[in-house]
Coordinates of N, CA, C and O in Angstrom, one line a residue:
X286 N 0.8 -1.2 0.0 CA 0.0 0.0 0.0 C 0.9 1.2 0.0 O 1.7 1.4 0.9
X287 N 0.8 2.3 -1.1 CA 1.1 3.8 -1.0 C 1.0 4.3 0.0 O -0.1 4.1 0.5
X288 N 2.0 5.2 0.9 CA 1.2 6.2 1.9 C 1.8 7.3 1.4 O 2.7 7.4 0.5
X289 N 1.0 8.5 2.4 CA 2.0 9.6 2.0 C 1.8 11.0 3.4 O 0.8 11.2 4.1
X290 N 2.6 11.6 3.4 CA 2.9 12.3 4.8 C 2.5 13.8 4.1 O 3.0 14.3 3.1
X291 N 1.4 14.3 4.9 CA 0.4 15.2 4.4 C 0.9 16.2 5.8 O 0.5 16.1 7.0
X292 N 2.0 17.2 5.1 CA 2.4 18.4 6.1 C 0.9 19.6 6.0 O 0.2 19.9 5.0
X293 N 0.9 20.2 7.1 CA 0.1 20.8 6.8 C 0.0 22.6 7.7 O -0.2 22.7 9.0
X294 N 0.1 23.5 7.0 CA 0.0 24.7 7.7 C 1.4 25.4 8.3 O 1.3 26.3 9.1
X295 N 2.6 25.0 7.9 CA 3.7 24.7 8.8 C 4.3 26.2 8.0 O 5.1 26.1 7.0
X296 N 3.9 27.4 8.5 CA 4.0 28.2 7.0 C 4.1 30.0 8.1 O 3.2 30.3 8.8
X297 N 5.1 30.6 7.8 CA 5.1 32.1 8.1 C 3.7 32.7 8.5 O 3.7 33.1 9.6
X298 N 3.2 32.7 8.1 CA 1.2 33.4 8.5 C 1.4 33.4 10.3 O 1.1 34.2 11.1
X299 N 2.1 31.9 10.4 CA 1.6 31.9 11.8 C 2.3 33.1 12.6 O 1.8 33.9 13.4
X300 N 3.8 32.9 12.1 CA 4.8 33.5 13.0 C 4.8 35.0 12.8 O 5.3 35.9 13.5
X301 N 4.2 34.9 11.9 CA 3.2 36.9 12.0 C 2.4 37.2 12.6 O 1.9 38.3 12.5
X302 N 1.9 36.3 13.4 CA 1.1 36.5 14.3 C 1.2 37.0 15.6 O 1.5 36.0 16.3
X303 N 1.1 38.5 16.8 CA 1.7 38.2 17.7 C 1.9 37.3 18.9 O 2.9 37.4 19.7
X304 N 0.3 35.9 18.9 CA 0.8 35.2 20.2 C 1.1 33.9 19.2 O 0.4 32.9 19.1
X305 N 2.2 34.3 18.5 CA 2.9 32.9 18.3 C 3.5 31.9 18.5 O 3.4 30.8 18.1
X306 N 4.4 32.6 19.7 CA 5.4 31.5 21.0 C 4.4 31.3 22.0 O 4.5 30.3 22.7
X307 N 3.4 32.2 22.1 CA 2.4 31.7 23.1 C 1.2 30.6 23.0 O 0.5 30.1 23.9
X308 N 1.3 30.4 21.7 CA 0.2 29.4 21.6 C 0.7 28.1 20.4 O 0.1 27.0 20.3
X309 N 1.7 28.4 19.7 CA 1.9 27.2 19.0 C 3.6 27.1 19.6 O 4.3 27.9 20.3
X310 N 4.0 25.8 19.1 CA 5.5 24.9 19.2 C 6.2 26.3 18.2 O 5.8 26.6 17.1
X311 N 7.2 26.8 18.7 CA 8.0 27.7 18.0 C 9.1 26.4 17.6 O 9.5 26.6 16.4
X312 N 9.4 25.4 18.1 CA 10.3 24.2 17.4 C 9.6 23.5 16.3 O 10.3 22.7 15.7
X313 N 8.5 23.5 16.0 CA 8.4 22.4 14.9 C 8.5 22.3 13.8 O 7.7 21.7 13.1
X314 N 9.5 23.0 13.3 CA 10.0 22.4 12.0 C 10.8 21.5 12.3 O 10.6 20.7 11.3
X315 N 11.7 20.9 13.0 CA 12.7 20.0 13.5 C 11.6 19.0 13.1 O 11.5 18.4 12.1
X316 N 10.9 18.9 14.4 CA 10.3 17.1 14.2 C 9.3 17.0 12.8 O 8.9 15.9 12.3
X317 N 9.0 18.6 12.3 CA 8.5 17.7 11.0 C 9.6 17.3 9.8 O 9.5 16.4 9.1
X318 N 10.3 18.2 10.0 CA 11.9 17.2 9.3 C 12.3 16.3 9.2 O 13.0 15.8 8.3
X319 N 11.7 15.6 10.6 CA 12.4 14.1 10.8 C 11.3 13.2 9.7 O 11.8 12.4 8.9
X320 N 10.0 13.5 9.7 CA 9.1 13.1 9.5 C 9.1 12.9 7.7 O 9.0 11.8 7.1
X321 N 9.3 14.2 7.3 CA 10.0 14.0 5.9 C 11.0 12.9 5.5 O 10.8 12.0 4.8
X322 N 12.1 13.3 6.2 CA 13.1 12.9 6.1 C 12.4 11.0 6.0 O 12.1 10.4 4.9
X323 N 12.2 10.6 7.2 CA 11.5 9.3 7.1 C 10.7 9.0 6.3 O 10.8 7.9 5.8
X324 N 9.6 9.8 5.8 CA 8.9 9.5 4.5 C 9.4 9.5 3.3 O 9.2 8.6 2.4
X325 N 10.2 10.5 3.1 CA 10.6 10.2 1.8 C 12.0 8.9 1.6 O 12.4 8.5 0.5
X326 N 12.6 8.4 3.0 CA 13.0 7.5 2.8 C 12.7 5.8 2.7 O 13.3 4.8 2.4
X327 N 11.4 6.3 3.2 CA 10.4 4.8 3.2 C 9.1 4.6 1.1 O 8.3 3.8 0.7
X328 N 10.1 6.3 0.6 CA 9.4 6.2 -0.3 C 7.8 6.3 -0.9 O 7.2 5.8 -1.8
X329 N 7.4 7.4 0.6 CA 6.0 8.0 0.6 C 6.3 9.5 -0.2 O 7.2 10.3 -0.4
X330 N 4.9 9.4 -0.4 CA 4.8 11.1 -1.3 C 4.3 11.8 -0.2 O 3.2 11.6 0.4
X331 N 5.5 12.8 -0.2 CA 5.4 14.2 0.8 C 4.0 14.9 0.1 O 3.8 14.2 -0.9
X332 N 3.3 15.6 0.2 CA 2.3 16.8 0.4 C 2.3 17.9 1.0 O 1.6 18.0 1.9
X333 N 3.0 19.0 0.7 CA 2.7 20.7 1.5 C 1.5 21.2 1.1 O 1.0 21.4 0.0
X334 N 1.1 21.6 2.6 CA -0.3 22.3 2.6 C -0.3 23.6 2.6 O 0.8 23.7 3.2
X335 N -0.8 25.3 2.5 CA -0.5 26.2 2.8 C -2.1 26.5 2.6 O -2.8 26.2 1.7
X336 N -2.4 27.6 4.4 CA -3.9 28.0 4.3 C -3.4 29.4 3.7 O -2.3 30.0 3.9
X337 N -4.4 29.6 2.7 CA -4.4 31.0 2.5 C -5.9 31.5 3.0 O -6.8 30.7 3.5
X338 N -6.0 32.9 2.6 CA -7.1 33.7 2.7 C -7.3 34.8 2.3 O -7.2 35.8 3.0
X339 N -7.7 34.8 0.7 CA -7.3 35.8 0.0 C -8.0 36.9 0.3 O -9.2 36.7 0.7
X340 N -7.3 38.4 0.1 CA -8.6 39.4 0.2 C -8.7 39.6 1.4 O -9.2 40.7 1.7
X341 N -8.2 38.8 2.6 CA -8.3 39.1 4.1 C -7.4 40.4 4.7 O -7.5 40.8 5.9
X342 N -6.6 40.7 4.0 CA -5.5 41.4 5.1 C -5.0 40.8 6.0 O -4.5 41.6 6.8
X343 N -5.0 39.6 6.4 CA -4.7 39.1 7.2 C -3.1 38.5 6.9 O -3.0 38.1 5.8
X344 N -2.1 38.4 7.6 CA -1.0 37.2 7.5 C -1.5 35.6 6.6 O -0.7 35.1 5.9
X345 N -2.5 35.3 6.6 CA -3.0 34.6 5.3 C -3.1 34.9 3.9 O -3.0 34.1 3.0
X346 N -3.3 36.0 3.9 CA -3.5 36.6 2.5 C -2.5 36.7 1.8 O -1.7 37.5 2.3
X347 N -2.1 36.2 0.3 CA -0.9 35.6 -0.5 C -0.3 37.0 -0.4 O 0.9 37.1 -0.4
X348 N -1.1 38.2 -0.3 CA -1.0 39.3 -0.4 C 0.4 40.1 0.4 O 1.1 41.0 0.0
X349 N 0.1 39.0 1.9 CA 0.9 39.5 2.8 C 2.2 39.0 2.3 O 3.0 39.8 2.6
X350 N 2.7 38.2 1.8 CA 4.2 37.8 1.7 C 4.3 36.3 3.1 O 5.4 35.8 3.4
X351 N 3.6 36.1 3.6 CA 3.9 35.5 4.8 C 3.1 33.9 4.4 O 3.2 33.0 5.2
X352 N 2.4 33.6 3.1 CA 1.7 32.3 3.1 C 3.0 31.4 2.0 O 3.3 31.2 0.8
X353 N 3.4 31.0 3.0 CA 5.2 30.3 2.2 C 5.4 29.4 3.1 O 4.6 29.3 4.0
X354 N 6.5 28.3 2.9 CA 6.5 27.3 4.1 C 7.6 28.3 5.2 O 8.0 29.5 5.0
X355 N 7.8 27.2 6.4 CA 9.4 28.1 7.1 C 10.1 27.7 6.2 O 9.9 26.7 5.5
X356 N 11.1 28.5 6.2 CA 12.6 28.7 5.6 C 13.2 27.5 6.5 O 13.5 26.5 5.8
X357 N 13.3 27.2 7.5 CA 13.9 25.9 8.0 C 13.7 24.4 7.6 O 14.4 23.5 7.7
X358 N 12.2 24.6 6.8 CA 11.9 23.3 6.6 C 12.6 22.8 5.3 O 13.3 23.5 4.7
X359 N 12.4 21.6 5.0 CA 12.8 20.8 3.8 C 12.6 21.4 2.6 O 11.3 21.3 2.4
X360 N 13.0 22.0 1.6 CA 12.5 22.4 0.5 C 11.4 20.9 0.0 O 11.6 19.8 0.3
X361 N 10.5 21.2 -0.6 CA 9.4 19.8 -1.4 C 11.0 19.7 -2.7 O 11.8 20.5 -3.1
X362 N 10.8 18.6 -3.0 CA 11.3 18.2 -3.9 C 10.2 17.7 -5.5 O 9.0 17.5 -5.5
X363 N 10.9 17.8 -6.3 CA 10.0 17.8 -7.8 C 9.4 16.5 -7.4 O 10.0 15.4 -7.1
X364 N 8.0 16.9 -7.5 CA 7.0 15.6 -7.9 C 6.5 15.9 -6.5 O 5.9 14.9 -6.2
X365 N 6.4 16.8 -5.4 CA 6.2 16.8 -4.2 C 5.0 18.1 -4.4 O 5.3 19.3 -4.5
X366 N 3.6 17.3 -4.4 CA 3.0 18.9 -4.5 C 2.7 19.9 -3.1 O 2.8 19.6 -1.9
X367 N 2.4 21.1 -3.8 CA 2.0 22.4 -2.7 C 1.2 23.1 -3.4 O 1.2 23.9 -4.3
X368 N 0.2 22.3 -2.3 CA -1.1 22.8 -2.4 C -1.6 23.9 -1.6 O -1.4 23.9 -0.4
X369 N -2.2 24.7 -2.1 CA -3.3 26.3 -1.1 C -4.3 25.7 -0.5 O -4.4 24.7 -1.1
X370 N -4.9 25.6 0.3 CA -6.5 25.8 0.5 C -7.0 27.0 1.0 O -6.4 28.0 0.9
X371 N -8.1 26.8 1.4 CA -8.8 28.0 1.6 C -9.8 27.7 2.8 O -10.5 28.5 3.5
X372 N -9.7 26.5 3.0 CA -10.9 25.6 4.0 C -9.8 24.8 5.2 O -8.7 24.4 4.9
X373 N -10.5 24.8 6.6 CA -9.8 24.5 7.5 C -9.0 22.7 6.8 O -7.8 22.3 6.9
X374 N -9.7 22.3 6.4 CA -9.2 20.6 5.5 C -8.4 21.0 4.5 O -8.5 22.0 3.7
X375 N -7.6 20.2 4.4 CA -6.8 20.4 2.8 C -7.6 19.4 1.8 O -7.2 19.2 0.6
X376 N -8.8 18.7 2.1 CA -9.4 18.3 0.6 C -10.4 19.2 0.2 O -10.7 19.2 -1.0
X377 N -11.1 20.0 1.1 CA -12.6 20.6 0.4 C -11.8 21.3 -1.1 O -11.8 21.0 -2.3
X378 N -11.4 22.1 -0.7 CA -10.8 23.2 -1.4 C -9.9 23.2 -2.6 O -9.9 24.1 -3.6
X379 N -8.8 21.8 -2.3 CA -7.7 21.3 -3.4 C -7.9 20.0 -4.3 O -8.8 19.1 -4.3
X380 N -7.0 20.1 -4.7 CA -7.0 18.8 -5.8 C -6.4 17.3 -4.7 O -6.1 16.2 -5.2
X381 N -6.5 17.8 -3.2 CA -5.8 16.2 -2.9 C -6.1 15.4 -3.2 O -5.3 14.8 -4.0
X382 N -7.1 14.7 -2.9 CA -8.0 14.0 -3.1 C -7.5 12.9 -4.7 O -7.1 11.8 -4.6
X383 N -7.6 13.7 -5.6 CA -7.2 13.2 -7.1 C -5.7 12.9 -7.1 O -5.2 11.9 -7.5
X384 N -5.0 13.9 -6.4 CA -3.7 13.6 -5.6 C -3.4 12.3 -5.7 O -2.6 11.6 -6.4
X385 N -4.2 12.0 -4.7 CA -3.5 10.7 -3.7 C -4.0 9.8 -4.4 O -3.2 8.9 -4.6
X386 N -5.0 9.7 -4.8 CA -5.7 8.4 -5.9 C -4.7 8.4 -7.2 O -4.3 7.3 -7.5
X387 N -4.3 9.5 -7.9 CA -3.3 9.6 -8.5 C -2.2 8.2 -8.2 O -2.2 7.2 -8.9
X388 N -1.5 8.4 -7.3 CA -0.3 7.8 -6.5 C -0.8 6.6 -6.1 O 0.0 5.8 -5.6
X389 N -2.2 6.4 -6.2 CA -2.5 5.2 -5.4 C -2.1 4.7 -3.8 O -1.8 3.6 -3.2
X390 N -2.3 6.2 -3.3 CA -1.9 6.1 -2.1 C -3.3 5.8 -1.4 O -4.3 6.3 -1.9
X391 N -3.2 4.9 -0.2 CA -4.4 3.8 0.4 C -3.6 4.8 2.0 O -4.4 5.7 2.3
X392 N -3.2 4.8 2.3 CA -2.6 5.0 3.6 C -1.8 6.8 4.0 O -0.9 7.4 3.3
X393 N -2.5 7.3 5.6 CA -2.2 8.7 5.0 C -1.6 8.9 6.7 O -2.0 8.2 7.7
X394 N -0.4 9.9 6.8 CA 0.0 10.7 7.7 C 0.1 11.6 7.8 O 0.8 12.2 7.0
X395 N -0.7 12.3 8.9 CA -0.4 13.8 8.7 C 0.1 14.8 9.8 O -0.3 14.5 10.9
X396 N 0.7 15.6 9.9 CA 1.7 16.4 11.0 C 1.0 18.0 10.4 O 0.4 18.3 9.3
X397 N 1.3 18.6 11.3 CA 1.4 20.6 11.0 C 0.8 21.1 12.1 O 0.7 20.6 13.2
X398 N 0.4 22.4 11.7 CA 0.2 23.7 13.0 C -1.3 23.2 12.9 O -2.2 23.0 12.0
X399 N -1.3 23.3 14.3 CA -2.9 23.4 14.9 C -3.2 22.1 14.8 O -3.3 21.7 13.6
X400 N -3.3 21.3 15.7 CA -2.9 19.8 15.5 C -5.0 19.5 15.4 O -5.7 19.0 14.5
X401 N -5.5 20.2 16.8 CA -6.8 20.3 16.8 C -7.8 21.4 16.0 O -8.9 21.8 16.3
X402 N -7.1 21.7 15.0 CA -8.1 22.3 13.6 C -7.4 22.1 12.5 O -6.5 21.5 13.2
X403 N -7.1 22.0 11.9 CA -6.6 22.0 10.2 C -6.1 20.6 10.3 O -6.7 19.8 9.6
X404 N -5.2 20.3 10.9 CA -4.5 18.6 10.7 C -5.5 17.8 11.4 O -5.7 16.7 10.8
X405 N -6.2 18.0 12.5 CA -7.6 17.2 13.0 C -8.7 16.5 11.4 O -9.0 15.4 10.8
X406 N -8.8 17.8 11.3 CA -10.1 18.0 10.3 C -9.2 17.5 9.1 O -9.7 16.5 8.7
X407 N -8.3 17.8 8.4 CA -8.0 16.8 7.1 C -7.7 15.7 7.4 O -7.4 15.1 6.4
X408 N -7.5 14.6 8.9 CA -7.4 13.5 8.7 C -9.0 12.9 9.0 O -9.4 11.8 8.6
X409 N -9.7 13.7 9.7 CA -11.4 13.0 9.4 C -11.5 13.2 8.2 O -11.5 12.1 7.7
X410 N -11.6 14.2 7.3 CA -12.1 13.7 6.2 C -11.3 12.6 5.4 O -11.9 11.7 4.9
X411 N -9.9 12.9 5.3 CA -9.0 11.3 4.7 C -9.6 10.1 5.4 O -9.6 9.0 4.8
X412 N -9.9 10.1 6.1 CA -10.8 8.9 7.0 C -11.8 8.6 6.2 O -12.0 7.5 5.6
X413 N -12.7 10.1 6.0 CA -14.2 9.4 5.6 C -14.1 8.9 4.1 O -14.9 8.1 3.8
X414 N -13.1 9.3 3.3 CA -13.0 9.3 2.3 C -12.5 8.1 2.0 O -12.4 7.9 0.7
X415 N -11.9 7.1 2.8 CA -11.1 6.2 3.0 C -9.4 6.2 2.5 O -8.7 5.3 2.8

C-alpha cells in the first residue's frame, strides 16, 4: 500500500502573528523534518499544505508575503506537491483528493500547525473518504 505524509499549515502566517510562542510549538520544524526525512525515505509522497485567505489582510493573505512554508523546513522536492487551501481541510478546497488516488496512495500521515483544527479535520475527512 502507498502512503504519503500530508504536512500541513507549517508556514510564516503563523509566525506573523503576535501570540505565536504563546500558543503554537516555535520548534516544529525539526520534528517535521524528521518526519519528511523518514517519508521520503520509506518512499512515501510528501504533500505541502498552505492556508491562504485571499482578500483578508490578514498574515494569510498571499497578499501578505507570509503564506510560504518556514525557511527551515525541507524544501518539497519535484513531484512533491504544494497545495493552497482556503478551508480548514486540505481536501474541500484542493486537488488532494485526485492527488492521492493519483499515486494510489491507500494510507495517510499527517503532521502541522494546529494539531486540533486544520491537521484534525483533514485527517477525518481522509478517514471518511477512506
Amino acid at each position: 500500500m502507498n502512503r504519503a505524509l500530508i504536512v500541513v499549515d507549517v508556514q510564516e502566517s503563523f509566525r506573523a502573528r503576535p501570540q505565536w510562542a504563546d500558543t503554537l510549538n516555535p520548534g516544529i520544524a525539526e520534528p517535521v523534518n524528521r518526519l519528511v526525512d523518514l517519508a521520503r525515505a520509506a518512499g512515501d509522497l510528501v504533500v505541502w499544505v498552505l492556508h491562504t485567505e485571499p482578500g483578508s489582510g490578514t498574515p494569510f493573505d498571499p497578499e501578505s508575503g507570509h503564506v510560504r512554508l518556514f525557511a527551515e523546513l525541507h524544501e518539497p522536492r519535484a513531484g512533491e506537491p504544494v497545495l493552497r487551501k482556503t478551508s480548514h481541510n486540505a481536501f474541500t478546497t484542493t486537488n488532494l483528493q485526485q492527488v492521492l488516488t493519483a499515486h494510489g496512495v491507500g494510507e495517510l500521515r499527517v503532521c502541522g500547525i494546529r494539531a486540533e483544527q486544520c491537521v484534525e479535520t483533514t485527517t477525518r475527512i481522509g478517514s471518511d473518504l477512506g
